[in-house]
Amino acid sequence: MTVLDTVISSRRPSVLGAGLGMGLALTLWYGVFGYHVLQIGLWLLALLLVGFYLAQFPAAQPIWDAAQVRWRRELLHLGLLALVFIPIYLYDSANIPFQVNTDEIVITSMSRNASGVRFPDVFGLMPEYFYFPRFMFSLFGGLTRLMGGVTLTHVRMVHASFGVVTILVAYGFFRAFWGSRLALAGAALLGSNHALLGISRMAMRENLIVLVECAALGLILKGVREKNPLLLYLGGVAAGFSLYGYLPGRVVILLGLLFGGMYLLLGREDLKAGDPQAHPFWALAKLTVPAALGFFLMAAPILVATATSPPVSAEYSRQQFLIFPEGRALQQMWVNAATPGEAVWRNILNGLSMFNDPSQHDRGYIYPNYGHAFVDPLTGVLIWLGLGSGLYRIFKRRSQPHDWLCIGSFVFLYLLFSFVITKAPNYTRLLVILPFVTYLTLEGIQVLLRALGDVLERSGSLTQGWLPAVLGLGLVLLIGAWNLAIFGDFVQKGWREGNDVAATGRYVEARKTDPDHHFYLAASASFPYFSWGEPYFWQSWIQFFAGREQSATVFPPEELPTQVLEPPFTLFMNQWVWDQQGSDLQQRFPNGRLERIPAERGLWAFEVVDP
């Protein structure tokens, strides 16, 4: 009996009706009258009621084989992952990395604003920040307020903690189709990726898209295989939750649809479930009902918010796709190309080489670890070996549904990020491909180990029983250590060369306890202090680190001789401004003290404590 048949034939439809009715009432209430805090309770109750209803139906197959699953071993593996990665992700979050990118300031500020309201509209969008969903900012702001305040360090700690949780959820994703040892290796490889580690240690929100993706696709994969309506429903709920986070995470919806299409193409016999009269398309359509219920119940409020937002809300999204004129114009400016066609071509080449070309780097400039591709060189080889092996199995009809999911998703995302999405390779967006990169990496390792095992068996070597396993463990550890070393290069560069935003921010923060201390910046587009931005941005960045009662003023260097500077103050400037006007400053303020701001170029702070 299919999932839909079971639901229709049930004698207890009242719980389902109540849940769906509440979901519809919530959608209409929010769409017509706007947000009310009671809507959160109605939203959660609707999700729970439909989930309880679907939970009463047994799956066609048990979720776990009790004879094979050893819960102590599973918990041991999860504990081992947590024990290894908690210090790697959370140690000294305030200072590692030393660099602070300006998106960290914006996200921390938005989290502070979103959580500063007593009852924020968690279903809505933020007009002040590209109409991004407010939910994640409210979540991060609320969690950091529990830690004592919405600060950059606290947001870093929350994001890093979600990074650790992502690794644990990834173990569950791999465990849905692999044994516990391979799942452990997969979660360890995913967690040790230098891009995920580096971004997770910043005050960002991007690693949550990997967490939601692993949860949604793992539940859907397991639900389809076991014909389990509850798992399918929860997978749909997780996919719906992706709409409340970082926008690239919404690709999980496309990946779910792609998996359904590949299942229909390659798994027709499995869909028939032994019934030669069953039509695979309708069998698959019936399986999607619980997932669709979960998705729309979860996503309905933000779909309403998006549908009712002004047309300007789509401008940012259009700039991220090469298929729109706005996207091609942005790409042309981003890579300084002569024509839009050249910009598109360079984007394609950058995207296609992002795994193997060490000259590639994060074109979003959040984690610009120059000299290293998105993955380490060994992983860059194993990916293609694993992809070749997987495609061969699909061609020979020896593949399984998880192969279709992972291989199809990897190829789709690889081409999408190269041919359709701007700023390739953009590492924060690329995080969504990591589960499938990990799958292919382990597939490549297994190809090598099987080849080694065959050689040892033919030779009659006594090492055939243990050498492949030791080599496999060694490769996983080597990749993990290699990625830690790559992230270490980024950290060492920050400590060695400094960073304009980070060094200036730490300087200001060290003086925020004096409410009378003023901060001035003598800079302009012709004589910049920060590596990019406009005076409005520069003022907001300095103000972010300053105290509430302190002020930050930005003015052109030409106005410095006539600018009123009220001690105690600090004046920031670049090397050129100091060379031209430093002597005059010292005459005006003989007690002034000059300090170098550690950054990639010459930056100075002229501090006057006493008049």
Coordinates of C-alpha atoms in Angstrom, one line a residue:
M1 CA 0.0 0.0 0.0
T2 CA 1.4 3.4 -1.0
V3 CA 1.8 6.3 1.4
L4 CA -1.2 8.1 -0.2
D5 CA -3.4 5.1 -0.1
T6 CA -2.6 4.6 3.6
V7 CA -3.5 8.3 4.3
I8 CA -6.7 8.2 2.4
S9 CA -7.9 4.9 3.9
S10 CA -7.2 6.0 7.5
R11 CA -10.1 6.2 9.9
R12 CA -8.5 9.0 11.9
P13 CA -8.4 12.0 9.5
S14 CA -9.3 14.6 12.2
V15 CA -5.7 15.1 13.3
L16 CA -4.6 15.6 9.7
G17 CA -7.5 18.0 9.0
A18 CA -6.7 20.0 12.1
G19 CA -3.1 20.3 11.2
L20 CA -3.8 21.3 7.6
G21 CA -6.5 23.7 8.7
M22 CA -4.2 25.4 11.2
G23 CA -1.6 25.8 8.5
L24 CA -4.1 27.3 6.1
A25 CA -5.4 29.6 8.8
L26 CA -1.9 30.7 9.7
T27 CA -1.1 31.5 6.0
L28 CA -4.3 33.6 5.6
W29 CA -3.8 35.3 8.9
Y30 CA -0.2 36.3 8.2
G31 CA -1.0 37.3 4.6
V32 CA -4.0 39.5 5.4
F33 CA -3.2 40.9 8.8
G34 CA 0.6 40.6 9.1
Y35 CA 2.7 39.0 11.8
H36 CA 1.6 38.2 15.4
V37 CA 3.7 36.3 17.9
L38 CA 0.9 33.7 18.4
Q39 CA 1.4 32.6 14.8
I40 CA 4.6 30.8 15.8
G41 CA 2.7 28.6 18.2
L42 CA 0.0 27.9 15.5
W43 CA 2.8 27.2 13.0
L44 CA 4.6 24.7 15.2
L45 CA 1.3 23.0 16.3
A46 CA 0.2 22.5 12.7
L47 CA 3.6 20.9 11.9
L48 CA 3.3 18.6 15.0
L49 CA -0.2 17.5 14.3
V50 CA 0.5 16.5 10.7
G51 CA 3.7 14.8 11.9
F52 CA 1.8 12.8 14.6
Y53 CA -0.8 11.8 12.1
L54 CA 1.8 10.4 9.7
A55 CA 3.8 8.7 12.5
Q56 CA 0.9 6.3 13.1
F57 CA 1.5 4.5 9.8
P58 CA 4.2 1.8 9.7
A59 CA 6.8 2.0 7.0
A60 CA 7.0 -0.6 4.3
Q61 CA 10.4 -1.5 5.7
P62 CA 11.9 -0.7 9.2
I63 CA 14.0 2.5 9.4
W64 CA 16.9 0.7 11.0
D65 CA 17.8 -3.0 11.0
A66 CA 18.0 -3.7 14.7
A67 CA 20.3 -6.6 14.1
Q68 CA 22.8 -4.3 12.3
V69 CA 22.5 -1.1 14.2
R70 CA 24.5 -0.9 17.4
W71 CA 23.5 2.3 19.2
R72 CA 26.5 2.4 21.5
R73 CA 28.8 2.4 18.5
E74 CA 26.7 5.1 16.8
L75 CA 26.8 7.3 19.9
L76 CA 30.5 6.6 20.2
H77 CA 31.1 7.8 16.6
L78 CA 29.1 11.0 17.2
G79 CA 31.0 11.6 20.5
L80 CA 34.3 11.1 18.7
L81 CA 33.4 13.6 16.0
A82 CA 32.3 16.1 18.7
L83 CA 35.5 15.5 20.7
V84 CA 37.7 16.1 17.7
F85 CA 35.9 19.0 16.0
I86 CA 34.7 21.1 18.9
P87 CA 38.2 22.4 19.8
I88 CA 39.0 22.8 16.0
Y89 CA 36.0 24.9 15.4
L90 CA 35.6 26.8 18.7
Y91 CA 39.1 27.4 20.1
D92 CA 39.9 31.1 20.5
S93 CA 37.0 32.3 18.2
A94 CA 37.8 35.9 18.9
N95 CA 41.3 35.8 17.4
I96 CA 41.3 32.9 14.9
P97 CA 41.2 34.0 12.2
F98 CA 42.6 37.4 12.9
Q99 CA 41.0 38.7 9.7
V100 CA 37.5 40.2 9.9
N101 CA 35.6 40.5 6.7
T102 CA 33.0 43.3 6.5
D103 CA 30.2 40.8 6.1
E104 CA 30.8 39.7 9.6
I105 CA 30.1 43.2 10.8
V106 CA 26.9 43.4 8.7
I107 CA 25.6 40.0 9.9
T108 CA 26.4 40.8 13.5
S109 CA 24.7 44.2 13.2
M110 CA 21.6 42.6 11.4
S111 CA 21.4 40.0 14.2
R112 CA 21.5 42.7 16.8
N113 CA 18.8 44.7 15.0
A114 CA 16.6 41.6 14.3
S115 CA 16.7 40.4 17.9
G116 CA 16.4 43.9 19.4
V117 CA 12.6 43.9 18.8
R118 CA 10.5 42.2 21.4
F119 CA 8.5 40.2 18.9
P120 CA 10.3 40.2 15.5
D121 CA 8.5 39.0 12.4
V122 CA 10.5 35.8 12.0
F123 CA 8.6 34.9 8.8
G124 CA 9.4 38.2 7.1
L125 CA 12.2 39.7 5.1
M126 CA 14.7 42.4 5.9
P127 CA 14.4 45.4 3.5
E128 CA 17.6 46.9 5.0
Y129 CA 19.6 43.9 3.9
F130 CA 18.7 42.8 0.4
Y131 CA 15.4 41.5 1.6
F132 CA 17.1 38.4 3.2
P133 CA 14.9 36.3 5.5
R134 CA 14.9 37.6 9.0
F135 CA 14.6 34.2 10.8
M136 CA 18.3 33.4 10.9
F137 CA 19.3 36.8 12.1
S138 CA 16.7 36.6 14.9
L139 CA 18.0 33.2 15.8
F140 CA 21.6 34.2 15.9
G141 CA 20.7 37.4 17.8
G142 CA 18.6 35.6 20.3
L143 CA 21.3 33.0 21.0
T144 CA 24.1 35.5 21.4
R145 CA 22.0 37.6 23.7
L146 CA 21.7 34.5 25.9
M147 CA 25.6 34.5 25.9
G148 CA 25.7 38.1 27.2
G149 CA 25.3 40.3 24.0
V150 CA 25.3 40.3 20.3
T151 CA 29.0 40.7 19.6
L152 CA 31.2 39.6 16.7
T153 CA 32.9 37.0 18.9
H154 CA 29.6 35.6 20.2
V155 CA 28.3 35.3 16.6
R156 CA 31.5 33.6 15.6
M157 CA 31.0 31.1 18.5
V158 CA 27.4 30.4 17.5
H159 CA 28.2 29.9 13.9
A160 CA 31.1 27.6 14.8
S161 CA 28.8 25.6 17.0
F162 CA 26.4 25.1 14.1
G163 CA 29.4 23.9 12.2
V164 CA 30.0 21.1 14.7
V165 CA 26.3 20.3 14.6
T166 CA 26.5 20.2 10.8
I167 CA 29.2 17.5 11.0
L168 CA 27.0 15.4 13.3
V169 CA 24.1 15.8 10.9
A170 CA 26.3 14.9 8.0
Y171 CA 27.1 11.6 9.8
G172 CA 23.4 10.9 9.8
F173 CA 23.2 11.7 6.1
F174 CA 26.0 9.3 5.2
R175 CA 24.7 6.7 7.6
A176 CA 21.4 6.7 5.6
F177 CA 23.2 4.7 2.9
W178 CA 26.7 3.7 4.2
G179 CA 27.9 1.6 7.2
S180 CA 29.0 3.4 10.3
R181 CA 32.7 3.4 9.5
L182 CA 32.3 5.0 6.1
A183 CA 29.8 7.4 7.6
L184 CA 32.3 8.4 10.2
A185 CA 35.0 8.9 7.6
G186 CA 32.5 11.0 5.5
A187 CA 31.6 13.2 8.3
A188 CA 35.2 13.7 9.3
L189 CA 36.2 14.6 5.7
L190 CA 33.3 17.1 5.4
G191 CA 34.1 18.7 8.7
S192 CA 37.8 19.0 7.9
N193 CA 37.3 20.8 4.6
H194 CA 39.3 24.1 5.0
A195 CA 36.6 26.3 3.4
L196 CA 33.9 25.0 5.8
L197 CA 36.2 25.3 8.7
G198 CA 37.4 28.8 7.8
I199 CA 33.9 30.2 7.1
S200 CA 32.4 28.5 10.2
R201 CA 34.9 30.3 12.4
M202 CA 33.6 33.7 11.1
A203 CA 30.6 35.6 12.2
M204 CA 28.5 34.3 9.3
R205 CA 25.5 32.0 8.8
E206 CA 26.4 30.0 5.8
N207 CA 27.2 26.6 7.3
L208 CA 23.5 26.2 8.2
I209 CA 22.7 25.5 4.5
V210 CA 24.8 22.4 4.7
L211 CA 23.1 21.3 7.9
V212 CA 19.7 21.7 6.5
E213 CA 20.7 20.1 3.2
C214 CA 22.1 17.0 4.9
A215 CA 19.0 16.7 7.1
A216 CA 16.5 17.2 4.2
L217 CA 18.2 14.9 1.6
G218 CA 19.0 12.2 4.2
L219 CA 15.4 12.0 5.4
I220 CA 14.0 12.1 1.9
L221 CA 16.4 9.4 0.7
K222 CA 15.7 7.2 3.7
G223 CA 11.9 7.9 3.4
V224 CA 11.8 6.9 -0.3
R225 CA 13.8 3.8 0.2
E226 CA 11.8 2.6 3.2
K227 CA 8.4 4.0 1.9
N228 CA 8.1 5.8 5.3
P229 CA 5.6 8.7 5.3
L230 CA 7.0 10.3 8.5
L231 CA 10.6 10.5 7.2
L232 CA 9.4 11.9 3.9
Y233 CA 7.3 14.5 5.8
L234 CA 10.3 15.5 8.0
G235 CA 12.5 15.7 4.9
G236 CA 9.9 18.1 3.3
V237 CA 9.9 20.2 6.5
A238 CA 13.7 20.5 6.5
A239 CA 13.6 21.5 2.8
G240 CA 11.0 24.1 3.6
F241 CA 13.2 25.4 6.4
S242 CA 15.9 26.1 3.8
L243 CA 13.8 29.1 2.7
Y244 CA 14.5 30.8 6.0
G245 CA 18.2 30.8 5.7
Y246 CA 21.0 31.8 3.3
L247 CA 19.6 32.0 -0.1
P248 CA 21.8 29.4 -1.9
G249 CA 20.5 26.8 0.6
R250 CA 17.2 26.8 -1.4
V251 CA 18.9 24.7 -4.0
V252 CA 18.0 21.7 -1.8
I253 CA 14.5 22.0 -3.3
L254 CA 16.0 21.6 -6.8
L255 CA 18.2 18.7 -5.7
G256 CA 15.1 16.9 -4.2
L257 CA 13.3 17.3 -7.5
L258 CA 16.4 16.1 -9.4
F259 CA 16.6 13.1 -7.2
G260 CA 12.9 12.3 -7.9
G261 CA 13.5 12.6 -11.7
M262 CA 16.6 10.3 -11.5
Y263 CA 14.6 7.8 -9.3
L264 CA 11.9 7.7 -11.9
L265 CA 14.5 7.1 -14.7
L266 CA 16.7 4.6 -12.9
G267 CA 14.5 3.1 -10.2
R268 CA 11.4 2.1 -12.0
E269 CA 11.4 -1.5 -10.7
D270 CA 11.8 -0.3 -7.1
L271 CA 8.9 2.1 -7.5
K272 CA 6.7 -0.7 -8.7
A273 CA 7.4 -2.6 -5.5
G274 CA 6.8 -6.0 -7.1
D275 CA 3.5 -4.9 -8.7
P276 CA 3.9 -5.1 -12.5
Q277 CA 0.7 -3.2 -13.0
A278 CA 1.9 -0.2 -11.0
H279 CA 2.9 2.9 -12.9
P280 CA 6.3 4.3 -11.7
F281 CA 5.3 7.9 -12.2
W282 CA 2.1 7.7 -10.1
A283 CA 4.0 5.6 -7.5
L284 CA 6.6 8.4 -7.2
A285 CA 3.9 11.1 -7.2
K286 CA 2.2 9.4 -4.2
L287 CA 5.5 9.2 -2.3
T288 CA 5.9 13.0 -2.7
V289 CA 2.6 13.8 -0.9
P290 CA 4.0 13.7 2.7
A291 CA 7.2 15.6 1.6
A292 CA 5.0 18.2 -0.1
L293 CA 2.8 18.6 3.0
G294 CA 5.9 19.2 5.1
F295 CA 7.4 21.6 2.7
F296 CA 4.4 23.8 2.3
L297 CA 3.4 23.8 6.0
M298 CA 7.0 24.9 6.9
A299 CA 7.5 27.4 4.0
A300 CA 4.0 28.9 3.6
P301 CA 4.6 32.0 5.8
I302 CA 7.9 33.0 4.1
L303 CA 6.3 32.3 0.7
V304 CA 3.6 34.8 1.5
A305 CA 6.2 37.3 2.7
T306 CA 8.2 36.9 -0.6
A307 CA 5.1 37.1 -2.8
T308 CA 4.0 40.3 -1.1
S309 CA 7.4 42.0 -1.1
P310 CA 8.0 44.9 -3.5
P311 CA 9.6 44.3 -6.9
V312 CA 12.9 45.8 -5.7
S313 CA 13.3 42.7 -3.5
A314 CA 14.2 40.7 -6.6
E315 CA 17.1 42.9 -7.7
Y316 CA 19.8 41.2 -5.5
S317 CA 18.7 37.7 -6.7
R318 CA 18.8 38.8 -10.3
Q319 CA 22.3 40.0 -9.9
Q320 CA 23.5 36.5 -8.9
F321 CA 22.4 34.8 -12.1
L322 CA 24.2 35.1 -15.5
I323 CA 20.9 34.6 -17.3
F324 CA 19.8 38.1 -16.3
P325 CA 21.4 41.3 -17.6
E326 CA 21.9 42.5 -14.1
G327 CA 24.0 39.4 -13.3
R328 CA 26.2 39.8 -16.4
A329 CA 26.8 43.4 -15.6
L330 CA 27.8 42.5 -12.0
Q331 CA 30.1 39.8 -13.3
Q332 CA 31.7 42.2 -15.7
M333 CA 32.4 44.6 -12.9
W334 CA 33.5 41.9 -10.5
V335 CA 36.3 40.5 -12.8
N336 CA 37.0 43.8 -14.6
A337 CA 36.2 42.3 -18.0
A338 CA 36.0 44.3 -21.2
T339 CA 32.6 42.9 -22.3
P340 CA 29.8 40.9 -20.7
G341 CA 30.7 38.0 -22.9
E342 CA 34.3 37.9 -21.6
A343 CA 32.9 38.1 -18.0
V344 CA 30.7 35.1 -18.6
W345 CA 33.5 33.1 -20.2
R346 CA 35.8 33.9 -17.3
N347 CA 33.2 32.8 -14.8
I348 CA 32.8 29.5 -16.6
L349 CA 36.5 28.8 -16.6
N350 CA 36.8 29.8 -13.0
G351 CA 34.0 27.5 -12.0
L352 CA 35.1 24.5 -14.0
S353 CA 38.7 24.7 -12.5
M354 CA 37.6 25.4 -8.9
F355 CA 38.6 22.0 -7.6
N356 CA 42.0 21.6 -9.2
D357 CA 43.5 25.0 -10.0
P358 CA 45.4 26.5 -6.9
S359 CA 45.3 29.9 -8.5
Q360 CA 41.5 30.0 -7.9
H361 CA 40.2 31.5 -4.7
D362 CA 37.0 32.6 -3.1
R363 CA 35.6 35.2 -5.5
G364 CA 33.2 36.3 -2.8
Y365 CA 36.3 37.4 -0.8
I366 CA 34.9 36.1 2.4
Y367 CA 37.6 33.5 2.8
P368 CA 40.3 34.6 0.3
N369 CA 42.9 31.9 1.0
Y370 CA 45.1 32.6 -2.0
G371 CA 47.1 29.7 -3.4
H372 CA 44.5 27.0 -2.6
A373 CA 41.6 25.7 -4.5
F374 CA 38.2 24.8 -2.9
V375 CA 39.6 21.4 -1.9
D376 CA 43.1 20.1 -1.3
P377 CA 45.0 18.6 -4.3
L378 CA 44.5 15.0 -3.2
T379 CA 40.7 15.4 -2.9
G380 CA 40.8 17.2 -6.3
V381 CA 42.0 14.0 -7.9
L382 CA 39.8 11.6 -5.9
I383 CA 36.7 13.5 -6.8
W384 CA 37.1 12.7 -10.5
L385 CA 38.1 9.1 -9.8
G386 CA 35.0 8.7 -7.7
L387 CA 32.8 10.4 -10.3
G388 CA 34.1 8.1 -13.0
S389 CA 33.5 5.0 -10.9
G390 CA 30.0 6.2 -10.0
L391 CA 29.0 7.0 -13.6
Y392 CA 30.3 3.6 -14.7
R393 CA 28.1 1.8 -12.1
I394 CA 25.1 3.8 -13.2
F395 CA 25.8 2.9 -16.9
K396 CA 26.1 -0.8 -15.9
R397 CA 22.9 -0.7 -13.8
R398 CA 24.8 -1.5 -10.6
S399 CA 24.0 1.8 -8.8
Q400 CA 21.8 2.5 -5.8
P401 CA 19.5 5.5 -5.1
H402 CA 22.1 7.2 -3.0
D403 CA 24.5 7.1 -6.0
W404 CA 21.8 8.8 -8.1
L405 CA 21.3 11.5 -5.4
C406 CA 25.0 12.3 -4.8
I407 CA 26.3 12.0 -8.4
G408 CA 23.3 13.9 -9.9
S409 CA 23.5 16.6 -7.3
F410 CA 27.3 17.0 -7.7
V411 CA 27.1 17.3 -11.5
F412 CA 24.1 19.7 -11.3
L413 CA 25.7 22.0 -8.8
Y414 CA 29.1 21.9 -10.5
L415 CA 27.5 23.1 -13.8
L416 CA 25.2 25.5 -12.1
F417 CA 28.0 27.3 -10.2
S418 CA 30.1 27.4 -13.4
F419 CA 27.5 28.4 -16.1
V420 CA 24.7 30.1 -14.3
I421 CA 25.8 31.6 -10.9
T422 CA 28.0 34.7 -10.8
K423 CA 31.3 35.2 -8.9
A424 CA 32.5 31.6 -9.5
P425 CA 33.9 30.1 -7.4
N426 CA 32.1 31.7 -4.4
Y427 CA 33.0 29.5 -1.4
T428 CA 30.1 30.5 0.8
R429 CA 27.7 29.3 -1.9
L430 CA 29.9 26.3 -2.7
L431 CA 29.4 24.8 0.7
V432 CA 26.2 23.1 -0.5
I433 CA 28.3 20.9 -2.8
L434 CA 30.5 19.6 0.1
P435 CA 28.3 16.5 1.0
F436 CA 28.6 15.3 -2.6
V437 CA 32.3 16.1 -2.9
T438 CA 32.8 14.0 0.3
Y439 CA 30.8 11.2 -1.2
L440 CA 32.9 11.2 -4.4
T441 CA 36.2 11.5 -2.4
L442 CA 35.3 8.3 -0.5
E443 CA 34.2 6.6 -3.6
G444 CA 37.6 7.4 -5.1
I445 CA 39.4 6.1 -2.0
Q446 CA 37.4 2.9 -2.3
V447 CA 38.3 2.4 -5.9
L448 CA 42.0 2.6 -4.9
L449 CA 41.5 0.2 -2.0
R450 CA 39.7 -2.3 -4.1
A451 CA 42.5 -2.2 -6.7
L452 CA 45.0 -2.7 -4.0
G453 CA 43.0 -5.5 -2.5
D454 CA 42.9 -7.3 -5.9
V455 CA 46.6 -7.0 -6.3
L456 CA 47.4 -8.3 -2.9
E457 CA 44.9 -11.2 -3.3
R458 CA 46.5 -12.2 -6.6
S459 CA 49.9 -12.1 -5.1
G460 CA 48.8 -14.1 -2.1
S461 CA 50.1 -11.4 0.3
L462 CA 49.3 -11.8 4.0
T463 CA 48.7 -8.1 4.2
Q464 CA 45.5 -8.2 2.2
G465 CA 43.4 -8.4 5.3
W466 CA 44.6 -5.2 6.9
L467 CA 46.7 -3.1 4.6
P468 CA 43.8 -1.6 2.5
A469 CA 42.0 -0.6 5.7
V470 CA 45.1 1.0 7.1
L471 CA 45.7 2.8 3.8
G472 CA 42.1 4.1 3.8
L473 CA 42.4 5.4 7.3
G474 CA 45.8 7.0 6.4
L475 CA 44.2 8.8 3.4
V476 CA 41.4 10.2 5.5
L477 CA 43.8 11.4 8.1
L478 CA 46.1 12.9 5.4
I479 CA 43.3 14.8 3.8
G480 CA 42.1 16.1 7.2
A481 CA 45.7 17.2 8.1
W482 CA 46.2 18.8 4.7
N483 CA 43.1 20.9 5.0
L484 CA 44.0 22.0 8.5
A485 CA 47.4 23.1 7.1
I486 CA 45.6 25.0 4.3
F487 CA 43.4 26.8 6.9
G488 CA 46.6 27.4 8.9
D489 CA 48.0 29.3 5.9
F490 CA 45.1 31.7 6.1
V491 CA 45.5 32.1 9.8
Q492 CA 49.2 32.7 9.6
K493 CA 48.7 35.3 6.9
G494 CA 46.4 37.2 9.2
W495 CA 48.9 37.1 12.0
R496 CA 51.8 38.0 9.8
E497 CA 50.4 40.6 7.5
G498 CA 47.4 41.9 9.5
N499 CA 44.1 43.1 8.2
D500 CA 42.7 46.6 7.8
V501 CA 39.2 45.9 9.2
A502 CA 40.4 43.5 12.0
A503 CA 43.3 45.6 13.2
T504 CA 41.4 48.9 13.2
G505 CA 38.4 47.2 14.9
R506 CA 40.6 45.7 17.6
Y507 CA 42.3 49.1 18.1
V508 CA 38.9 50.9 18.5
E509 CA 37.5 48.1 20.7
A510 CA 40.4 48.5 23.1
R511 CA 39.3 52.1 23.7
K512 CA 35.5 51.7 23.8
T513 CA 35.4 52.1 27.6
D514 CA 36.2 55.8 27.4
P515 CA 32.9 57.5 26.2
D516 CA 34.8 60.8 25.5
H517 CA 37.2 59.2 23.0
H518 CA 36.6 60.3 19.4
F519 CA 37.6 58.4 16.3
Y520 CA 38.4 60.2 13.0
L521 CA 39.2 58.8 9.6
A522 CA 41.0 61.0 7.0
A523 CA 40.3 59.0 3.8
S524 CA 38.6 59.3 0.4
A525 CA 38.3 57.3 -2.8
S526 CA 41.6 58.9 -4.0
F527 CA 43.3 58.2 -0.7
P528 CA 41.6 55.1 0.8
Y529 CA 42.3 53.6 4.2
F530 CA 40.2 50.4 3.8
S531 CA 40.7 48.2 0.8
W532 CA 37.2 48.8 -0.5
G533 CA 34.0 50.7 0.2
E534 CA 32.6 54.2 0.5
P535 CA 32.9 56.7 3.4
Y536 CA 29.5 55.7 4.7
F537 CA 30.7 52.1 5.0
W538 CA 34.0 53.1 6.6
Q539 CA 32.1 55.2 9.3
S540 CA 29.8 52.2 10.1
W541 CA 32.7 49.8 10.4
I542 CA 34.5 51.9 12.9
Q543 CA 31.3 52.7 14.8
F544 CA 30.5 49.0 15.0
F545 CA 33.6 48.5 17.3
A546 CA 33.2 51.7 19.2
G547 CA 31.1 52.3 22.3
R548 CA 27.6 53.5 22.2
E549 CA 28.5 57.0 23.3
Q550 CA 31.5 57.3 21.1
S551 CA 31.5 58.9 17.6
A552 CA 33.2 58.1 14.4
T553 CA 33.7 60.8 11.7
V554 CA 35.0 60.3 8.2
F555 CA 36.3 63.3 6.1
P556 CA 38.5 63.8 3.0
P557 CA 42.3 64.2 3.8
E558 CA 42.1 67.7 2.1
E559 CA 40.0 68.9 5.0
L560 CA 42.4 67.7 7.7
P561 CA 44.2 71.1 8.3
T562 CA 40.8 72.7 9.1
Q563 CA 39.1 69.8 10.7
V564 CA 38.3 70.2 14.4
L565 CA 39.8 67.3 16.3
E566 CA 38.6 67.0 19.9
P567 CA 41.0 65.2 22.3
P568 CA 41.0 62.5 23.4
F569 CA 40.9 61.1 19.9
T570 CA 42.4 58.8 17.3
L571 CA 42.9 59.8 13.7
F572 CA 43.3 56.9 11.2
M573 CA 45.0 57.5 7.9
N574 CA 47.1 55.8 5.2
Q575 CA 50.8 56.2 4.6
W576 CA 50.4 58.9 2.0
V577 CA 48.2 61.1 4.2
W578 CA 50.7 60.8 7.0
D579 CA 53.7 61.6 4.8
Q580 CA 51.9 64.7 3.5
Q581 CA 50.3 66.0 6.7
G582 CA 52.1 64.2 9.6
S583 CA 54.4 67.1 10.4
D584 CA 51.5 69.6 10.7
L585 CA 49.7 67.1 13.0
Q586 CA 52.6 66.8 15.3
Q587 CA 52.9 70.6 15.5
R588 CA 49.2 70.9 16.3
F589 CA 49.3 68.0 18.8
P590 CA 52.9 67.7 20.2
N591 CA 51.7 65.0 22.7
G592 CA 50.3 62.9 19.9
R593 CA 51.5 59.3 19.5
L594 CA 51.7 57.4 16.2
E595 CA 50.9 53.7 16.0
R596 CA 51.1 51.4 13.1
I597 CA 47.9 49.5 12.2
P598 CA 48.9 46.0 11.1
A599 CA 47.5 45.6 7.7
E600 CA 48.5 44.5 4.2
R601 CA 49.7 48.1 3.5
G602 CA 50.8 51.2 5.5
L603 CA 48.0 52.3 7.8
W604 CA 48.5 54.6 10.8
A605 CA 46.7 55.7 14.0
F606 CA 47.6 59.1 15.5
E607 CA 46.3 59.2 19.0
V608 CA 46.1 62.2 21.3
V609 CA 45.1 61.6 24.9
D610 CA 45.9 65.0 26.4
P611 CA 45.4 68.3 24.6

